[in-house]
């Protein structure tokens, strides 16, 4: 597990800590979008977005219906 934590102090003196994944230097980002015209003013779309690194994966899939008028 490659997490990193940092301690900070605000101007008012209240301390807090931030933690999360370390920044991946070698990664690939992929965005794809497909649109299909079902009628003159109606479109159907499919969207994929992904990030790939040595020890991390993030995938998203979405759909869209668009009506133009």
Short mmCIF file of C-alpha atoms in Angstrom, two decimals:
data_model
loop_
_atom_site.label_atom_id
_atom_site.label_comp_id
_atom_site.label_asym_id
_atom_site.label_seq_id
_atom_site.Cartn_x
_atom_site.Cartn_y
_atom_site.Cartn_z
CA UNK A 1 0.00 0.00 0.00
CA UNK A 2 1.48 3.32 -1.06
CA UNK A 3 -0.30 6.00 0.94
CA UNK A 4 1.12 9.28 2.07
CA UNK A 5 0.11 11.47 5.00
CA UNK A 6 1.00 15.10 5.66
CA UNK A 7 0.35 17.16 8.79
CA UNK A 8 -0.65 20.80 8.40
CA UNK A 9 -1.58 23.66 10.68
CA UNK A 10 -4.05 26.38 9.71
CA UNK A 11 -3.62 30.09 10.35
CA UNK A 12 -5.91 29.82 13.39
CA UNK A 13 -3.62 27.15 14.90
CA UNK A 14 -5.90 24.18 14.34
CA UNK A 15 -3.93 21.11 13.17
CA UNK A 16 -5.19 18.65 10.57
CA UNK A 17 -3.83 15.78 8.52
CA UNK A 18 -4.30 14.96 4.85
CA UNK A 19 -3.77 11.43 3.57
CA UNK A 20 -4.26 9.65 0.27
CA UNK A 21 -2.61 7.73 -2.52
CA UNK A 22 0.82 8.74 -3.67
CA UNK A 23 0.91 10.36 -7.12
CA UNK A 24 1.54 7.80 -9.87
CA UNK A 25 4.19 8.99 -12.31
CA UNK A 26 3.75 6.22 -14.89
CA UNK A 27 0.10 6.00 -15.81
CA UNK A 28 -2.15 5.78 -18.85
CA UNK A 29 -5.46 7.62 -19.20
CA UNK A 30 -7.97 6.44 -21.79
CA UNK A 31 -11.21 8.25 -22.77
CA UNK A 32 -13.58 6.82 -25.37
CA UNK A 33 -16.95 8.06 -26.55
CA UNK A 34 -19.34 6.49 -29.04
CA UNK A 35 -22.46 8.24 -30.34
CA UNK A 36 -25.22 6.68 -32.43
CA UNK A 37 -27.92 8.70 -34.19
CA UNK A 38 -31.21 6.88 -33.61
CA UNK A 39 -33.41 9.52 -35.27
CA UNK A 40 -32.95 13.00 -36.75
CA UNK A 41 -32.85 14.66 -33.31
CA UNK A 42 -32.20 11.68 -30.99
CA UNK A 43 -28.73 10.41 -30.09
CA UNK A 44 -27.56 7.57 -27.87
CA UNK A 45 -24.05 7.72 -26.42
CA UNK A 46 -21.69 5.43 -24.51
CA UNK A 47 -18.69 6.83 -22.59
CA UNK A 48 -15.69 5.00 -21.09
CA UNK A 49 -12.88 6.54 -19.05
CA UNK A 50 -10.03 4.61 -17.45
CA UNK A 51 -6.72 5.21 -15.71
CA UNK A 52 -4.10 2.50 -15.47
CA UNK A 53 -0.93 2.46 -13.35
CA UNK A 54 1.36 -0.22 -11.91
CA UNK A 55 -0.79 -0.90 -8.85
CA UNK A 56 -3.99 1.06 -9.47
CA UNK A 57 -6.96 0.87 -11.81
CA UNK A 58 -9.89 3.26 -12.17
CA UNK A 59 -12.71 2.55 -14.65
CA UNK A 60 -15.89 4.50 -15.41
CA UNK A 61 -18.70 3.68 -17.81
CA UNK A 62 -21.60 5.98 -18.65
CA UNK A 63 -24.50 6.37 -21.00
CA UNK A 64 -26.20 9.38 -22.51
CA UNK A 65 -29.46 10.05 -24.35
CA UNK A 66 -29.60 13.39 -26.15
CA UNK A 67 -32.67 14.98 -27.71
CA UNK A 68 -32.07 18.12 -29.77
CA UNK A 69 -34.91 20.56 -30.29
#
